[in-house]
Tab-separated table of C-alpha atoms and ligand atoms in Angstrom:
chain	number	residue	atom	x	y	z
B	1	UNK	CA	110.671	-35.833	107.881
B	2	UNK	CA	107.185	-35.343	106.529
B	3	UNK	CA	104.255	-33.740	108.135
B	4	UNK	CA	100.597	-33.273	106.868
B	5	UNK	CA	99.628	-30.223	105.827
B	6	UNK	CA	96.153	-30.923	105.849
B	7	UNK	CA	96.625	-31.014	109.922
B	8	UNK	CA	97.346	-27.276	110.176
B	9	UNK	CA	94.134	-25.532	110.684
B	10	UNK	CA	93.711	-21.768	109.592
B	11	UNK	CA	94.037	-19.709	112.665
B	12	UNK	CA	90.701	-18.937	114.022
B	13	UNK	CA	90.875	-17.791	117.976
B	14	UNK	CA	87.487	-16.611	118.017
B	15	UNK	CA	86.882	-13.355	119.675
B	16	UNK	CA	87.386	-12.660	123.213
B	17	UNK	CA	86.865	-9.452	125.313
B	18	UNK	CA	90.363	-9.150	126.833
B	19	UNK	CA	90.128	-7.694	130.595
B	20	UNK	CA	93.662	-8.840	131.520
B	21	UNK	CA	96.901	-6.132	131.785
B	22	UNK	CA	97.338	-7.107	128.189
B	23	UNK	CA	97.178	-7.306	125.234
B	24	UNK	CA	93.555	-5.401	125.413
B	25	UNK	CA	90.935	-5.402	122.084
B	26	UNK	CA	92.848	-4.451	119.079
B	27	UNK	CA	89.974	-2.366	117.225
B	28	UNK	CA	89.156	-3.411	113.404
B	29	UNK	CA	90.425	-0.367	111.920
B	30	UNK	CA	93.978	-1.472	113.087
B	31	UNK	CA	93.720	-4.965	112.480
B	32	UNK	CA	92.784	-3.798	108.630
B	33	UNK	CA	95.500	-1.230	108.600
B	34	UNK	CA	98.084	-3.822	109.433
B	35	UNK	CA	96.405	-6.066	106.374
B	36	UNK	CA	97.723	-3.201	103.786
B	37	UNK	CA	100.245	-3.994	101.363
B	38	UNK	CA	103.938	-4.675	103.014
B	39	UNK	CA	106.304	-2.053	101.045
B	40	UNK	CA	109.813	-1.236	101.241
B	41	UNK	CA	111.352	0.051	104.321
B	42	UNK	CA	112.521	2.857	102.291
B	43	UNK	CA	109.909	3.640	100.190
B	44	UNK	CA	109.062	6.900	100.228
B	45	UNK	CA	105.294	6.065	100.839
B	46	UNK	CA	106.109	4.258	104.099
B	47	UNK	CA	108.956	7.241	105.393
B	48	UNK	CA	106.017	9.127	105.456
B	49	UNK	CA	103.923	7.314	107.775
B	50	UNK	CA	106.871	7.006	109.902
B	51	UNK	CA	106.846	10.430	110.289
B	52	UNK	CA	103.449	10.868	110.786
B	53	UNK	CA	103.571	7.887	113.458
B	54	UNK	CA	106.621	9.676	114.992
B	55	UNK	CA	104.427	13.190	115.093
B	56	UNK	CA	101.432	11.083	116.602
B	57	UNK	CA	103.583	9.440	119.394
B	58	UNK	CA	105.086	13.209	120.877
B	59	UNK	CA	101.514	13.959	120.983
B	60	UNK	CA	100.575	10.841	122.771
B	61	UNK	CA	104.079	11.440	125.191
B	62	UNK	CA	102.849	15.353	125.567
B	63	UNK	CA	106.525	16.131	123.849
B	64	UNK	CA	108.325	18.012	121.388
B	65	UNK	CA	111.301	15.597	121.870
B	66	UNK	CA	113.030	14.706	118.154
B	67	UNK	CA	114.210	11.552	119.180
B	68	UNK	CA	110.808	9.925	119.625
B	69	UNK	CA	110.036	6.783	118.168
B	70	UNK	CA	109.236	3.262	117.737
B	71	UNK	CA	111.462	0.225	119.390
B	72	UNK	CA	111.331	-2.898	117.166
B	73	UNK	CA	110.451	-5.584	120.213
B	74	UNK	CA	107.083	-5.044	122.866
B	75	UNK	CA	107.286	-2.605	125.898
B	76	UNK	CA	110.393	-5.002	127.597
B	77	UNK	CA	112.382	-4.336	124.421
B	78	UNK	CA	111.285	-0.490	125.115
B	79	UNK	CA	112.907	-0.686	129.112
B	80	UNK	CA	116.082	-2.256	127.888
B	81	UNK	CA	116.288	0.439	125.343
B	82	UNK	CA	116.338	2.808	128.211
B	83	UNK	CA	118.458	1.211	130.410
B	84	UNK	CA	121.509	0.136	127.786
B	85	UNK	CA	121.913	3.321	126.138
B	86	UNK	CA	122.632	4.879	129.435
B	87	UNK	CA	123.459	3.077	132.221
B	88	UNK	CA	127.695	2.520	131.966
B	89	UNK	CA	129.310	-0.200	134.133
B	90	UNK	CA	129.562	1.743	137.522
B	91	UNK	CA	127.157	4.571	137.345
B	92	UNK	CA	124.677	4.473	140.318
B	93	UNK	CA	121.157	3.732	139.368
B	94	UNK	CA	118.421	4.428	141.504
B	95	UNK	CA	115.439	1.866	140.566
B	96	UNK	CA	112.145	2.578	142.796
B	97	UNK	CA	110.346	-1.359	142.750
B	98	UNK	CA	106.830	-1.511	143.848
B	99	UNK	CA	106.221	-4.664	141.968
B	100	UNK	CA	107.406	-6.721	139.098
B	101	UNK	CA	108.132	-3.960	136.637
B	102	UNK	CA	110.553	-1.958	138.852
B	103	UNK	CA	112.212	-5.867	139.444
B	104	UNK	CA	112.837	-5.941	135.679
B	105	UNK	CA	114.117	-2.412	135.975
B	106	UNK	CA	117.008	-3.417	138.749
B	107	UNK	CA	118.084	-6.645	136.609
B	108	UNK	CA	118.748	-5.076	133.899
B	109	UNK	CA	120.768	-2.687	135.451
B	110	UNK	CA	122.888	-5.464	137.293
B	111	UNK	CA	123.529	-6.923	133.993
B	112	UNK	CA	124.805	-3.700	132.891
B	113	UNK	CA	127.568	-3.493	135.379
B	114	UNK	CA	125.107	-0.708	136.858
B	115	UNK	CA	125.686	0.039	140.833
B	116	UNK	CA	121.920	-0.988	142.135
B	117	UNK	CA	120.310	1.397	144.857
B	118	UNK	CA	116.504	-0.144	145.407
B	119	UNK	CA	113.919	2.257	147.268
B	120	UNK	CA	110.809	-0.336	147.703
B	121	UNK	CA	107.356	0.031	147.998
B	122	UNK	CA	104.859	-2.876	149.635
B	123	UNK	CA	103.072	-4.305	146.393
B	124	UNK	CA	99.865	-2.483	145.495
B	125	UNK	CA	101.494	0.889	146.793
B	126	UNK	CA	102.642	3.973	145.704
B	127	UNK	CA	106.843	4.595	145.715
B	128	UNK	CA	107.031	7.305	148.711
B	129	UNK	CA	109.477	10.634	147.051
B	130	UNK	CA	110.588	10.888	150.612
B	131	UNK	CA	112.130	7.409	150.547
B	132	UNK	CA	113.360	8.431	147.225
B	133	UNK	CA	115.065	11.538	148.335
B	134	UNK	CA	116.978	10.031	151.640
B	135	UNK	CA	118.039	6.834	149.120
B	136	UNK	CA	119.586	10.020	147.081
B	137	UNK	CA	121.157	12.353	149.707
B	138	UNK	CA	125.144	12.169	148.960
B	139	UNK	CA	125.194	10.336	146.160
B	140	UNK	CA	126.209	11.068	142.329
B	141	UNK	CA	123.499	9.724	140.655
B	142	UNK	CA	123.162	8.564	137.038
B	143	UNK	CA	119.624	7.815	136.557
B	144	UNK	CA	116.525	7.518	138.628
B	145	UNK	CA	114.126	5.258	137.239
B	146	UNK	CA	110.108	4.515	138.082
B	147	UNK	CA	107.017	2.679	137.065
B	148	UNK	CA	104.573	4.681	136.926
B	149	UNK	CA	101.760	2.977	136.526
B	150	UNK	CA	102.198	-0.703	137.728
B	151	UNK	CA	100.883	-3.337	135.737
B	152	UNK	CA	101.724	-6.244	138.278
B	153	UNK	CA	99.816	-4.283	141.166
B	154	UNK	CA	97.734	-1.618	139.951
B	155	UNK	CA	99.547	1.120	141.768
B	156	UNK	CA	100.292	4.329	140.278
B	157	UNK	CA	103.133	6.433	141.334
B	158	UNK	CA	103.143	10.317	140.929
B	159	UNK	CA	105.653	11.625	139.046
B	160	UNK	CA	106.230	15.697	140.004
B	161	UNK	CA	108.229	15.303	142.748
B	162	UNK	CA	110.391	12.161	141.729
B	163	UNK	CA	111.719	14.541	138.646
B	164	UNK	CA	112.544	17.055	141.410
B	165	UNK	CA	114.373	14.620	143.505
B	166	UNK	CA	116.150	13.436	140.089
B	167	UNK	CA	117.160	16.745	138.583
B	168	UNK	CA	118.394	18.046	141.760
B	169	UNK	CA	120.633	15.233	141.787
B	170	UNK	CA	121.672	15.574	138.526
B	171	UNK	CA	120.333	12.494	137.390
B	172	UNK	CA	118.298	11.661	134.554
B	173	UNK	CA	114.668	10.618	134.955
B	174	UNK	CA	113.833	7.442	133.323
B	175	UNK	CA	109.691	6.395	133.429
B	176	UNK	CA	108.406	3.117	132.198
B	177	UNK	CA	104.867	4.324	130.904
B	178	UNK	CA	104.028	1.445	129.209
B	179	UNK	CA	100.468	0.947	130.842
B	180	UNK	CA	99.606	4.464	131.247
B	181	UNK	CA	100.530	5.777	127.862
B	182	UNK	CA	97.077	6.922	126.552
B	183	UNK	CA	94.970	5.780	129.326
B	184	UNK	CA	95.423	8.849	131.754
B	185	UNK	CA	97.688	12.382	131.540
B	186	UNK	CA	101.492	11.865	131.666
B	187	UNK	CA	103.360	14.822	130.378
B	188	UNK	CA	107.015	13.992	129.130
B	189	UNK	CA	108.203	17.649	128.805
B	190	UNK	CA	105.668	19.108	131.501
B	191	UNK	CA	106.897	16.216	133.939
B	192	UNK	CA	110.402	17.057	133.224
B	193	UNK	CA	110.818	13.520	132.149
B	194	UNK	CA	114.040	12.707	130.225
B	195	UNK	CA	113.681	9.073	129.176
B	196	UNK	CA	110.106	7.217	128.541
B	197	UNK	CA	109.094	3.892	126.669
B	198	UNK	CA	105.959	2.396	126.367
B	199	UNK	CA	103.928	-0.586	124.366
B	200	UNK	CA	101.760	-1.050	122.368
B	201	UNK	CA	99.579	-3.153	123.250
B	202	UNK	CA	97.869	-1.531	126.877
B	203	UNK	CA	95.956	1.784	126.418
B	204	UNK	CA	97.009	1.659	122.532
B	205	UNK	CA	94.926	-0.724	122.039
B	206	UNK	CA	97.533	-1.983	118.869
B	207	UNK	CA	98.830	-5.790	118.494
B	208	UNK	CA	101.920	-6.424	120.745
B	209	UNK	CA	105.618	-5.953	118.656
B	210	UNK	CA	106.200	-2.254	119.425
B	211	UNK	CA	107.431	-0.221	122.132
B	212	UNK	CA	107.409	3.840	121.566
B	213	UNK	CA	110.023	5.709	123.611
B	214	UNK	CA	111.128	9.276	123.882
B	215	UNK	CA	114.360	10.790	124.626
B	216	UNK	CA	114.695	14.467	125.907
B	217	UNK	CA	118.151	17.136	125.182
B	218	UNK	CA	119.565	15.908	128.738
B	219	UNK	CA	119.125	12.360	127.708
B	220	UNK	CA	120.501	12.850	124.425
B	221	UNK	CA	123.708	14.590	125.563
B	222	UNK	CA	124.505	11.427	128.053
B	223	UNK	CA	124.036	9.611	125.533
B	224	UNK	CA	126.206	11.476	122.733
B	225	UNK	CA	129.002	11.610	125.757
B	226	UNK	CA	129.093	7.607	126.495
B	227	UNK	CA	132.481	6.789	127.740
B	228	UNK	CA	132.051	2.942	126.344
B	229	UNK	CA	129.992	1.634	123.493
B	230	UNK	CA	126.024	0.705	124.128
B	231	UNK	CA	126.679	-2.812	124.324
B	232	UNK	CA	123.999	-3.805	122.356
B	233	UNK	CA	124.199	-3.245	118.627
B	234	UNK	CA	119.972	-3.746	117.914
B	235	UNK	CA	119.186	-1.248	120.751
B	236	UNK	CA	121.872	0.926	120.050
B	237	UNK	CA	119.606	4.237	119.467
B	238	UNK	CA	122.706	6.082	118.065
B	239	UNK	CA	122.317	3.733	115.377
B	240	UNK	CA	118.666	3.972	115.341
B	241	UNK	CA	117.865	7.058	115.362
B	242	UNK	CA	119.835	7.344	111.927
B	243	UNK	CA	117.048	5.910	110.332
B	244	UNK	CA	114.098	7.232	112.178
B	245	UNK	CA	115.892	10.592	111.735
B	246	UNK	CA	117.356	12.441	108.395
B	247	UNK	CA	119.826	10.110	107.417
B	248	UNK	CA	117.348	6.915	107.017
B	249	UNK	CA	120.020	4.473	107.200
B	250	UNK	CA	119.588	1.227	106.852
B	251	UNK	CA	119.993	-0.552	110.636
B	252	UNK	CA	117.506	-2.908	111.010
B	253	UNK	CA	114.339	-3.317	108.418
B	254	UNK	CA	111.487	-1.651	110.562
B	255	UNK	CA	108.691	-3.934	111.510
B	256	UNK	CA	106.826	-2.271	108.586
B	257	UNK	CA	102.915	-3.704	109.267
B	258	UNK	CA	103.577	-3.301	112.932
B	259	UNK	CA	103.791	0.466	111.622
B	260	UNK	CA	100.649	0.520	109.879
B	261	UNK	CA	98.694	-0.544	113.311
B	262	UNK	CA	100.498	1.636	115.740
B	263	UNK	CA	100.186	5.074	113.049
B	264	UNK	CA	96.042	3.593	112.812
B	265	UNK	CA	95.745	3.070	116.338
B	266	UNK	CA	97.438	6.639	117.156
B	267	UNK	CA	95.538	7.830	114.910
B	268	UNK	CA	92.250	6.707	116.895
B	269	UNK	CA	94.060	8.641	120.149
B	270	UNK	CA	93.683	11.337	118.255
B	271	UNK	CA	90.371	11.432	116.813
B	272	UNK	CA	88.982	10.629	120.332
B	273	UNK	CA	91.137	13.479	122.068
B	274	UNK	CA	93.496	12.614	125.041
B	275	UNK	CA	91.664	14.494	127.105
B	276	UNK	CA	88.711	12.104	126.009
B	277	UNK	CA	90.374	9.262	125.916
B	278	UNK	CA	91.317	10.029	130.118
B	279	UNK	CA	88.244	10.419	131.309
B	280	UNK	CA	86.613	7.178	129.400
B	281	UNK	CA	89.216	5.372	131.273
B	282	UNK	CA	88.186	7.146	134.517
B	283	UNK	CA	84.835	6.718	133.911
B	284	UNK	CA	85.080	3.080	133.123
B	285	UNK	CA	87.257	2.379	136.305
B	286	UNK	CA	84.885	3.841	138.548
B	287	UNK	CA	81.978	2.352	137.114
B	288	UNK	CA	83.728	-1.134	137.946
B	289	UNK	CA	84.941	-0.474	141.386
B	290	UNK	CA	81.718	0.609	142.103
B	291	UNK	CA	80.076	-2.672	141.038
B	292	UNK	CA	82.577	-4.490	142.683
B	293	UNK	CA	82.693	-3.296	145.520
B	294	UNK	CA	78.494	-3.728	145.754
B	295	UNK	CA	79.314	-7.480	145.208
B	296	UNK	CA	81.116	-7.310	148.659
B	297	UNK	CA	84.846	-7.461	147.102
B	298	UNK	CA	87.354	-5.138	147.675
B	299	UNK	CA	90.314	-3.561	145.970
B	300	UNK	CA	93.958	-4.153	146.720
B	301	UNK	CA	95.198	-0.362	146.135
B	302	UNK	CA	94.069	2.475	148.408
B	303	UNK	CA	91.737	4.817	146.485
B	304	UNK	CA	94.141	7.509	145.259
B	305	UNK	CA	97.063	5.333	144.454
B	306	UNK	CA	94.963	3.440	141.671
B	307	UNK	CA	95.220	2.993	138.106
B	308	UNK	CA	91.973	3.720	136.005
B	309	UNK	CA	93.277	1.119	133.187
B	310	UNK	CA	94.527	-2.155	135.604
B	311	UNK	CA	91.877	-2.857	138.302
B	312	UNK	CA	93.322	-5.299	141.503
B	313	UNK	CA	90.815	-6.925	143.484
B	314	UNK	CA	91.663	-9.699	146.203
B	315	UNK	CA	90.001	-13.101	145.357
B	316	UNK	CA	87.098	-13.361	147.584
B	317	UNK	CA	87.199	-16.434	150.658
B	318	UNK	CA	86.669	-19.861	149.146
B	319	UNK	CA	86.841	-19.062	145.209
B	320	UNK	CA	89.210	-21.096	143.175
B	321	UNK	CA	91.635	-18.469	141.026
B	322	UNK	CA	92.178	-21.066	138.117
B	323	UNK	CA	88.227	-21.827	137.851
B	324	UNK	CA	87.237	-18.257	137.949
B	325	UNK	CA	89.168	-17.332	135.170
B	326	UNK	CA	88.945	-20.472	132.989
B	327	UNK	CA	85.403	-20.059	133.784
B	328	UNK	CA	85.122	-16.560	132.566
B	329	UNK	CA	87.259	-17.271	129.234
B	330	UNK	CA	85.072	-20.743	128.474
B	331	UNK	CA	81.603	-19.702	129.460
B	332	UNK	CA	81.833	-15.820	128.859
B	333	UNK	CA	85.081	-15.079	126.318
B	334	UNK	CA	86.564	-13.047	129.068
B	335	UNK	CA	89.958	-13.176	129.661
B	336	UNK	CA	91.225	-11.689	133.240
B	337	UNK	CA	94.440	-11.745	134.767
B	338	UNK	CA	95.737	-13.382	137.561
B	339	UNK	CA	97.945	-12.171	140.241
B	340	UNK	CA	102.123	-11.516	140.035
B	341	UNK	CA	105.199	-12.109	142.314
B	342	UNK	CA	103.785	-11.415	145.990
B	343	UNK	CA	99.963	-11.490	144.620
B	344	UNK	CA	99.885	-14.561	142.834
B	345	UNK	CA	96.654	-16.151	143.455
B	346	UNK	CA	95.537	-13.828	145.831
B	347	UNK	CA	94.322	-11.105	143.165
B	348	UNK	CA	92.876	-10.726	139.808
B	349	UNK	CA	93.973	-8.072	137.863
B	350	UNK	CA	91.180	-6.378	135.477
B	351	UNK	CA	92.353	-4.306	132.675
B	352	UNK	CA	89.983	-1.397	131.036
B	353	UNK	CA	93.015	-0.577	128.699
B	354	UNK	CA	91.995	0.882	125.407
B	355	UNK	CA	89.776	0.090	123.190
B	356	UNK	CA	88.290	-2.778	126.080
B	357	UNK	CA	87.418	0.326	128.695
B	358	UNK	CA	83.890	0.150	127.804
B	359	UNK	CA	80.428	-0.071	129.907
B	360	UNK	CA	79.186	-2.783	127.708
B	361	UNK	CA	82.336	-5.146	128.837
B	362	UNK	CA	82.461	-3.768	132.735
B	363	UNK	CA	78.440	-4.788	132.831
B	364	UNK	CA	79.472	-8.138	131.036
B	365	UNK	CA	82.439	-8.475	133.310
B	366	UNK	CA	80.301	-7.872	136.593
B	367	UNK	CA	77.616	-10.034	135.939
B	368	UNK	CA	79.550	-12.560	134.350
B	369	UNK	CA	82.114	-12.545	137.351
B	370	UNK	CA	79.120	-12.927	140.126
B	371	UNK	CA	77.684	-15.969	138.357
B	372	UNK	CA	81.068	-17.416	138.137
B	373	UNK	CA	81.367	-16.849	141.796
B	374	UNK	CA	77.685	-17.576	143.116
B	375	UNK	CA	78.514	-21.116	140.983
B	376	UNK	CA	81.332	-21.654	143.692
B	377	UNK	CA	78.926	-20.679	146.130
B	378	UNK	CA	80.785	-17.715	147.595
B	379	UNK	CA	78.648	-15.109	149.613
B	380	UNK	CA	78.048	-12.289	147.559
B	381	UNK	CA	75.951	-9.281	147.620
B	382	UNK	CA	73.532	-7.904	145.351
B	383	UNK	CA	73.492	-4.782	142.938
B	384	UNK	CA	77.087	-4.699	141.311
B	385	UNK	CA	75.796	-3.981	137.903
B	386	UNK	CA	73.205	-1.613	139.102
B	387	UNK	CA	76.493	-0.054	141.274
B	388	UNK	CA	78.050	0.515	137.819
B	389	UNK	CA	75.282	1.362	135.702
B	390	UNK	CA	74.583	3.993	138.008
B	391	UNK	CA	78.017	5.735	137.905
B	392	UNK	CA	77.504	5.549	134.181
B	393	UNK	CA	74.099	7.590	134.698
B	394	UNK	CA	75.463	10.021	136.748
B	395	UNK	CA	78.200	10.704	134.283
B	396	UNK	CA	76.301	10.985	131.283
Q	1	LIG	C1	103.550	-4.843	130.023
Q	1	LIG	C2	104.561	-4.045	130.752
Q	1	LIG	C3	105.920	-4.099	130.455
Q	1	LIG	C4	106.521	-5.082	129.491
Q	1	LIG	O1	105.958	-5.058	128.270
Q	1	LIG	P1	105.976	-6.359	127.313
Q	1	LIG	O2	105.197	-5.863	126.161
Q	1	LIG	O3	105.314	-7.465	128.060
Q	1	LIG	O4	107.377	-6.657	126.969
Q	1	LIG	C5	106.782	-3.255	131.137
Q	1	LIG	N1	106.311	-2.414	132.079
Q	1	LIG	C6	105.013	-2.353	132.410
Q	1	LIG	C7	104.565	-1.395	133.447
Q	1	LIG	C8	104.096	-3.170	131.749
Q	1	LIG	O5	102.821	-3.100	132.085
């Protein structure tokens, strides 16, 4: 067989302003970190930035948890992680599903032999603790496990009280973080969370390929008193954790560039200050509800059950969902994401994550989303950017 090599373009995507649940804008200084020289996965050079990337991540988790560290394999490869190293065939498993995430959650524990108990949420809500605690009442419960900030719907669950309900029951508390890691406060130790993975490529603002999770001293001991192997051998975090901790043996050869980015882009967490880095993503969220909402849309999720970083609005009367956003990618390099599951093209979903939660792309985003809606003719009020820009006043 012989191809043409000469019909193999260099890569060139051209830059885009990406306002979907993710990836979001990888900033330069991680795209240049990941450009460094590839070493060994030994070398002492590179253990050190693995330690430094490990010290970064428990202050991006709020932890002092050792076993904290980087999955090989994006946020999915993080949930898996959490699920097979714990879940036996048998043990009860308490998955709260308010949307596609929480879906993931309860097959993977089904194809760990797990016994399934589902306490639902309608999509675009909050998981209700009290629905949580009467699914628990009487039972001996391995692990509960929640999104808490759902990418699929834009609904963020609060935590306190699930970790209650959990501990109470003896259970451990498992939290898929991937979205809200670095975009708004979640405490692992002040939560009382015991098991927590994220990605890296929401509020990070890093290339997709990693997925950082933490493991608390409950966690750990479950895991150190398995009954049956963790039936996968690349997840295994026994195994892992040799290598990421004082041993450093060999398992699998770490994903060494992917390193680089996510030390560079934790490092950019915490130059800006978590705190910081919170309120931008507040600050940006408002900012575009507010100018939405002037246009005459309106948001799926009730007020205080949203997400600052992943924005849900319902598709106005009359507008085309695959126009829209082909529109807004061709005409204006924005890229927006459309609707999951029970939403799908009904919604939009908006992401501020990162590096992308920025005035100059909500004002971009507003005005570029009215004229790709006036162009349809839909009805549409006046005054969204002047909504937003006047939130930003006020703040500043
Ligand atoms: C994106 C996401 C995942 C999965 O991450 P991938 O990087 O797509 O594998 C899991 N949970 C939530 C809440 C997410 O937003």
């Amino acid at each position: 067989m012989s191809i043409d090599p000469h019909s193999f373009k260099e890569i060139d995507p051209g830059k885009r302003i990406l306002m979907g649940p993710g990836p979001s804008n990888v900033p330069p200084r991680v795209l240049q970190a990941m450009a460094a020289p590839c070493i060994g996965h030994l070398d002492p050079e590179f253990l050190t930035y693995m330690n430094e990337a490990q010290q970064l991540l428990r202050y991006c988790f709020q932890t002092r948890n050792p076993f904290t560290l980087p999955v090989s394999g994006t946020g999915s490869a993080g949930m898996e992680t959490s699920l097979v190293n714990f879940v036996e065939p048998g043990d009860n498993v308490l998955v709260c599903v308010n949307g596609v995430f929480g879906l993931r959650m309860c097959d993977l524990t089904l194809r760990l032999g797990g016994n399934l108990i589902q306490v639902k949420a309608e999509w675009g809500r909050a998981i209700d603790p009290e629905a949580v605690r009467r699914a628990v009442k009487g039972r001996d419960l391995k692990l509960l496990a929640v999104v808490h900030a759902e990418t699929s719907t834009g609904a963020c669950t609060t935590l306190e009280d699930l970790a209650d309900i959990a501990h109470e029951a003896g259970a451990l508390f498992l939290v898929d973080m991937v979205t809200s890691f670095a975009g708004m406060d979640v405490a692992v130790d002040r939560t009382g969370i015991d098991i927590a993975f994220s990605g890296t490529q929401k509020c990070l603002s890093c290339p997709p390929g990693l997925s950082p999770v933490t493991f608390g001293s409950r966690a750990m001991e479950v895991l150190q008193n398995r009954k049956t192997k963790v039936p996968s051998w690349y997840l295994d975090m026994n195994m892992v954790g040799k290598y990421w901790g004082a041993h450093r043996k060999y398992h699998h050869t770490a994903a060494v560039n992917m390193i680089y980015a996510l030390r560079e882009s934790l490092r950019i967490v915490a130059e800006e200050g978590l705190e910081k880095r919170w309120e931008r993503h507040f600050l940006n969220h408002r900012a575009l509800v507010a100018g939405l909402e002037a246009m005459g849309l309106s948001m799926v999720v009730p007020e205080r059950e949203r997400l600052p970083m992943l924005n849900t609005v319902w598709i106005p009367e009359g507008a085309d969902d695959a126009f829209t956003r082909r529109h807004l990618l061709q005409a204006y390099a924005i890229e927006i994401g459309a609707g999951l599951g029970d939403l799908a093209g009904r919604v939009w979903r908006v992401g501020l994550m990162g590096h992308t939660a920025q005035p100059r792309n909500v004002l971009l985003f507003l005005s570029a989303l009215e004229a790709t809606l006036r162009k349809q003719n839909i009805e549409l009020r006046s005054g969204g950017m002047e909504a937003a820009a006047a939130v930003y006043e006020d703040a500043w």
